[in-house]
Coordinates of C-alpha atoms in Angstrom, one line a residue:
Chain A
X1 CA 18.8 38.2 -23.7
X2 CA 20.2 35.1 -25.1
X3 CA 22.4 34.6 -22.2
X4 CA 19.6 35.0 -19.7
X5 CA 17.5 32.5 -21.6
X6 CA 20.4 30.0 -21.4
X7 CA 20.8 30.7 -17.7
X8 CA 17.1 30.2 -17.1
X9 CA 17.3 26.9 -19.0
X10 CA 20.2 25.8 -16.9
X11 CA 18.3 26.6 -13.7
X12 CA 15.3 24.7 -15.0
X13 CA 17.4 21.7 -15.8
X14 CA 19.0 21.8 -12.4
X15 CA 15.6 22.1 -10.8
X16 CA 14.6 18.9 -12.7
X17 CA 17.8 17.1 -11.9
X18 CA 18.2 17.9 -8.2
X19 CA 15.2 15.9 -6.9
X20 CA 16.2 13.0 -9.1
X21 CA 19.7 12.9 -7.7
X22 CA 18.6 13.1 -4.1
X23 CA 18.7 9.3 -3.6
X24 CA 22.0 9.0 -5.4
X25 CA 23.6 11.7 -3.2
X26 CA 22.4 9.8 -0.2
X27 CA 24.1 6.7 -1.3
X28 CA 27.3 8.5 -2.2
X29 CA 27.4 10.2 1.1
X30 CA 27.5 6.8 2.7
X31 CA 30.9 6.2 1.0
X32 CA 33.8 7.1 3.1
X33 CA 36.2 9.8 1.9
X34 CA 39.0 7.5 0.8
X35 CA 42.3 8.6 2.2
X36 CA 44.2 6.3 -0.2
X37 CA 43.5 6.4 -3.9
X38 CA 44.7 2.8 -4.3
X39 CA 42.1 1.7 -1.8
X40 CA 39.4 3.6 -3.6
X41 CA 40.4 2.0 -6.9
X42 CA 40.4 -1.4 -5.3
X43 CA 36.9 -0.8 -3.9
X44 CA 35.6 0.5 -7.2
X45 CA 37.0 -2.5 -9.1
X46 CA 35.6 -5.0 -6.6
X47 CA 32.1 -3.7 -6.5
X48 CA 31.9 -3.8 -10.3
X49 CA 33.2 -7.4 -10.3
X50 CA 30.8 -8.9 -7.7
X51 CA 27.4 -10.1 -8.7
X52 CA 24.4 -9.2 -6.6
X53 CA 22.8 -12.6 -6.1
X54 CA 19.4 -11.2 -5.4
X55 CA 19.2 -9.5 -8.8
X56 CA 21.7 -11.6 -10.7
X57 CA 22.3 -9.4 -13.7
X58 CA 23.5 -6.5 -11.7
X59 CA 26.8 -5.9 -9.9
X60 CA 26.6 -4.9 -6.3
X61 CA 27.7 -1.4 -7.4
X62 CA 24.5 -1.1 -9.5
X63 CA 22.0 -2.9 -7.2
X64 CA 19.8 -1.3 -4.6
X65 CA 19.1 -4.6 -3.0
X66 CA 19.7 -4.7 0.8
X67 CA 22.2 -7.5 0.3
X68 CA 24.2 -5.5 -2.2
X69 CA 24.4 -2.6 0.3
X70 CA 25.5 -5.1 3.0
X71 CA 28.2 -6.5 0.7
X72 CA 29.4 -3.1 -0.3
X73 CA 29.7 -2.3 3.4
X74 CA 31.7 -5.5 4.1
X75 CA 34.0 -4.9 1.1
X76 CA 34.6 -1.3 2.2
X77 CA 35.5 -2.5 5.7
X78 CA 37.9 -5.1 4.3
X79 CA 39.5 -2.6 2.0
X80 CA 39.9 -0.1 4.8
X81 CA 41.4 -3.0 6.9
X82 CA 44.1 -3.3 4.3
X83 CA 43.0 -6.6 2.7
X84 CA 44.1 -7.2 -0.9
X85 CA 41.9 -8.2 -3.8
X86 CA 42.6 -11.9 -3.5
X87 CA 41.7 -12.0 0.1
X88 CA 38.5 -10.1 -0.4
X89 CA 37.5 -12.4 -3.4
X90 CA 38.3 -15.4 -1.2
X91 CA 36.0 -14.1 1.5
X92 CA 33.2 -13.9 -1.1
X93 CA 33.9 -17.2 -2.8
X94 CA 33.9 -19.1 0.5
X95 CA 30.4 -17.8 1.2
X96 CA 28.7 -17.5 -2.1
X97 CA 30.6 -19.7 -4.5
X98 CA 32.1 -19.1 -8.0
X99 CA 28.9 -17.4 -9.3
X100 CA 29.5 -14.4 -7.2
X101 CA 32.3 -13.2 -9.4
X102 CA 31.4 -12.0 -12.9
X103 CA 34.7 -13.4 -14.1
X104 CA 35.0 -16.7 -12.1
X105 CA 38.5 -18.0 -11.4
X106 CA 39.8 -20.7 -13.8
X107 CA 39.6 -24.1 -12.1
X108 CA 38.3 -27.6 -13.0
X109 CA 34.7 -26.6 -12.2
X110 CA 34.8 -23.5 -14.4
X111 CA 37.1 -24.9 -17.2
X112 CA 34.2 -25.7 -19.6
X113 CA 32.8 -22.2 -19.2
X114 CA 36.2 -20.6 -20.0
X115 CA 37.3 -23.0 -22.7
X116 CA 34.0 -23.6 -24.6
X117 CA 34.1 -20.4 -26.7
X118 CA 37.6 -21.1 -27.9
X119 CA 36.9 -24.7 -28.6
X120 CA 33.7 -23.9 -30.5
X121 CA 35.4 -21.2 -32.6
X122 CA 38.2 -23.8 -33.4
X123 CA 35.6 -26.4 -34.4
X124 CA 33.8 -23.9 -36.6
X125 CA 37.0 -22.7 -38.1
X126 CA 38.2 -26.2 -39.0
X127 CA 34.8 -27.0 -40.5
X128 CA 34.8 -23.8 -42.5
X129 CA 38.4 -24.3 -43.7
X130 CA 37.7 -27.9 -44.8
X131 CA 34.6 -26.9 -46.7
X132 CA 36.3 -24.0 -48.5
X133 CA 39.3 -26.3 -49.3
X134 CA 37.0 -29.0 -50.7
X135 CA 35.1 -26.6 -52.9
X136 CA 38.2 -25.0 -54.1
X137 CA 39.3 -28.3 -55.6
X138 CA 36.0 -28.7 -57.6
X139 CA 36.2 -27.7 -61.3
X140 CA 34.6 -24.3 -62.0
X141 CA 31.0 -24.5 -62.9
X142 CA 30.6 -28.0 -61.5
X143 CA 28.4 -28.5 -58.4
X144 CA 28.6 -31.4 -56.0
X145 CA 25.2 -32.6 -54.7
X146 CA 25.8 -31.1 -51.3
X147 CA 26.3 -27.5 -52.3
X148 CA 23.3 -27.9 -54.7
X149 CA 21.2 -28.9 -51.6
X150 CA 22.5 -26.0 -49.6
X151 CA 21.8 -23.5 -52.2
X152 CA 18.3 -24.6 -53.0
Chain B
X1 CA 22.3 -40.3 -46.0
X2 CA 25.5 -40.3 -43.9
X3 CA 26.0 -36.6 -44.3
X4 CA 22.8 -36.0 -42.3
X5 CA 24.1 -38.0 -39.3
X6 CA 26.4 -35.2 -37.9
X7 CA 23.7 -32.5 -38.0
X8 CA 21.1 -34.8 -36.5
X9 CA 23.5 -35.8 -33.6
X10 CA 24.3 -32.1 -33.1
X11 CA 20.6 -31.2 -33.1
X12 CA 19.7 -33.9 -30.6
X13 CA 22.6 -32.9 -28.4
X14 CA 21.4 -29.3 -28.4
X15 CA 17.8 -30.3 -27.6
X16 CA 19.1 -32.3 -24.6
X17 CA 21.2 -29.4 -23.4
X18 CA 18.2 -27.0 -23.6
X19 CA 15.8 -29.5 -22.0
X20 CA 18.1 -29.8 -19.0
X21 CA 19.1 -26.1 -19.0
X22 CA 15.6 -24.6 -19.4
X23 CA 14.2 -26.8 -16.6
X24 CA 16.9 -25.6 -14.1
X25 CA 16.2 -22.8 -11.7
X26 CA 18.6 -19.9 -12.6
X27 CA 18.1 -18.3 -9.2
X28 CA 19.5 -21.4 -7.4
X29 CA 23.1 -20.9 -6.5
X30 CA 24.8 -24.0 -4.9
X31 CA 26.3 -23.3 -1.5
X32 CA 30.0 -23.8 -1.1
X33 CA 29.3 -24.4 2.6
X34 CA 28.0 -27.9 2.2
X35 CA 30.4 -30.4 3.9
X36 CA 32.1 -27.6 5.8
X37 CA 31.7 -26.4 9.4
X38 CA 28.8 -24.0 9.8
X39 CA 30.0 -20.4 10.2
X40 CA 30.0 -19.4 13.9
X41 CA 27.9 -16.7 15.4
X42 CA 26.7 -15.4 18.7
X43 CA 23.6 -13.3 18.4
X44 CA 20.9 -11.8 20.7
X45 CA 17.7 -13.7 21.1
X46 CA 14.6 -12.3 19.6
X47 CA 12.6 -13.2 22.7
X48 CA 15.0 -11.5 25.0
X49 CA 17.6 -9.2 23.6
X50 CA 19.7 -9.3 26.7
X51 CA 20.3 -13.0 26.2
X52 CA 22.6 -14.5 23.5
X53 CA 22.7 -17.7 21.6
X54 CA 25.5 -19.1 19.5
X55 CA 26.3 -21.9 17.1
X56 CA 28.3 -23.5 20.0
X57 CA 25.0 -23.9 21.9
X58 CA 23.5 -25.8 19.0
X59 CA 26.2 -28.4 18.7
X60 CA 25.6 -32.0 19.9
X61 CA 22.6 -32.8 17.9
X62 CA 21.4 -32.5 14.3
X63 CA 19.8 -29.1 13.9
X64 CA 18.3 -26.8 11.3
X65 CA 18.7 -23.1 10.8
X66 CA 15.9 -21.2 9.0
X67 CA 16.6 -17.7 7.7
X68 CA 13.4 -15.6 7.8
X69 CA 12.1 -12.1 8.0
X70 CA 8.7 -10.5 8.2
X71 CA 9.4 -8.6 4.9
X72 CA 9.9 -11.9 3.1
X73 CA 6.8 -13.3 1.3
X74 CA 8.2 -16.8 0.9
X75 CA 8.7 -17.0 4.7
X76 CA 5.0 -16.4 5.3
X77 CA 4.3 -19.1 2.6
X78 CA 6.5 -21.7 4.3
X79 CA 5.4 -20.9 7.9
X80 CA 2.7 -23.5 8.2
X81 CA 5.1 -26.2 6.8
X82 CA 7.6 -25.2 9.5
X83 CA 4.9 -25.4 12.1
X84 CA 3.9 -28.9 10.9
X85 CA 7.5 -30.0 10.8
X86 CA 8.4 -28.8 14.2
X87 CA 5.4 -30.7 15.6
X88 CA 6.5 -34.0 14.1
X89 CA 10.3 -34.0 14.6
X90 CA 12.7 -33.7 17.5
X91 CA 15.2 -31.9 15.4
X92 CA 15.3 -28.3 16.6
X93 CA 14.7 -25.5 14.1
X94 CA 16.6 -22.4 15.0
X95 CA 15.5 -19.1 13.4
X96 CA 17.8 -16.5 12.1
X97 CA 15.8 -13.3 11.8
X98 CA 17.4 -11.5 9.0
X99 CA 17.5 -7.6 8.9
X100 CA 14.1 -7.4 10.5
X101 CA 12.2 -5.2 12.9
X102 CA 12.3 -7.2 16.2
X103 CA 8.9 -5.9 17.2
X104 CA 7.4 -7.0 13.9
X105 CA 9.2 -10.4 14.1
X106 CA 7.9 -11.0 17.7
X107 CA 4.3 -10.3 16.7
X108 CA 4.6 -12.5 13.6
X109 CA 5.5 -15.4 15.9
X110 CA 2.6 -14.6 18.1
X111 CA 0.1 -14.4 15.2
X112 CA 1.3 -17.3 13.1
X113 CA 2.8 -19.6 15.8
X114 CA 6.4 -20.2 16.7
X115 CA 8.1 -23.3 15.1
X116 CA 11.5 -22.3 16.4
X117 CA 13.5 -23.7 19.3
X118 CA 15.0 -20.2 19.5
X119 CA 15.3 -17.3 17.1
X120 CA 18.3 -15.0 17.0
X121 CA 18.5 -11.6 15.4
X122 CA 20.9 -10.6 12.7
X123 CA 20.1 -6.9 12.5
X124 CA 22.8 -5.7 10.2
X125 CA 23.0 -8.9 8.1
X126 CA 26.6 -9.6 8.9
X127 CA 26.0 -13.2 10.0
X128 CA 23.8 -13.8 6.9
X129 CA 26.8 -12.9 4.7
X130 CA 28.9 -15.5 6.6
X131 CA 26.3 -18.1 5.8
X132 CA 26.1 -17.0 2.1
X133 CA 22.4 -16.1 2.5
X134 CA 21.1 -14.2 -0.5
X135 CA 17.3 -14.9 -0.6
X136 CA 15.1 -15.8 2.4
X137 CA 13.7 -18.2 3.1
X138 CA 16.7 -20.5 3.3
X139 CA 17.0 -23.6 5.5
X140 CA 20.3 -25.2 6.5
X141 CA 20.7 -28.6 8.0
X142 CA 23.7 -29.3 10.3
X143 CA 24.9 -32.5 11.9
X144 CA 25.8 -32.9 15.5
X145 CA 29.4 -31.7 14.9
X146 CA 28.0 -28.6 13.1
X147 CA 28.9 -29.6 9.6
X148 CA 26.5 -28.2 7.0
X149 CA 24.7 -31.2 5.4
X150 CA 22.2 -29.4 3.1
X151 CA 20.8 -26.1 2.2
X152 CA 17.4 -25.5 0.8
X153 CA 16.7 -22.1 -0.9
X154 CA 13.0 -21.4 -1.3
X155 CA 10.0 -21.9 0.9
X156 CA 10.0 -25.2 2.9
X157 CA 7.4 -27.7 2.0
X158 CA 6.4 -31.1 3.4
X159 CA 7.6 -32.7 0.2
X160 CA 11.0 -31.1 0.5
X161 CA 11.1 -32.1 4.1
X162 CA 10.4 -35.8 3.3
X163 CA 12.5 -36.0 0.2
X164 CA 15.6 -34.0 1.2
X165 CA 15.8 -33.4 4.9
X166 CA 14.5 -36.6 6.5
X167 CA 16.9 -39.1 4.8
X168 CA 19.9 -36.8 5.6
X169 CA 18.7 -36.4 9.2
X170 CA 18.3 -40.2 9.6
X171 CA 21.7 -40.9 8.1
X172 CA 23.4 -38.2 10.3
X173 CA 21.7 -39.5 13.5
X174 CA 22.8 -43.1 12.7
X175 CA 26.4 -42.2 12.1
X176 CA 26.6 -40.1 15.3
X177 CA 24.6 -41.9 17.9

């Protein structure tokens, strides 16, 4: 009895799930059967690194936009043609610019983007260190006017 | 008072950064094509699919390429501006019909008027990728040697035409008589 209930539940769940996955299956079937697992890995890596410029917060792997589908098709063709990661990224950068990669390459244009977090942490760290040092030298119980201000 | 100076400077700097940042259009992505030769293509004409037109045929004079499609709302919005522009300028506007139904595209031009010198069809979107197209309508400006001078992403307006296109066209025509 218990087993048959579980089976029924399973069938019910499948019944619910199957129509929902119809679209997904259609997309997946458009994927070629990769002969070479390294090519498949490269393709998977690239489509998760490339921004869909139509819907900018999605990768082309996630996006249903027509442009994303076109770009997946182009990348697939290039991977099958034996192009390597750098060559395919160059292809995209020449056409869409740095923004197309979620992790843009480091160069003068993108230096601020890459370095700013480190610089800001450094500035914050120095400020914190100096404040802590200064307060440590104050006699216990005393209060300089600055900390009195901050605590009020 | 001096200990307020640093926070105030930092605050003002932040305000300036946000004022600039929040007024920019996040959907605008600068084109790496500017200053480079326009990507080449040879595509079938919308008006006669047995005939082809390519970028080589467009060389020799300053020209524009407008990326449009019947499924694109902004394209309908800009159509009248393109009609007005094509009526006042000798610069040819070529149309790149992007991933569209040719039949729908042809009736669009019959209904709304045809501002294009010629329109070619990019049925699978391959050429649009070469041009870095990501959101129609987009309008490119090329000089007589086929170098990309400017790209406008969004519907064309008379204001954009006068402010961004006309000065560049005049400069390009002067430098290459």
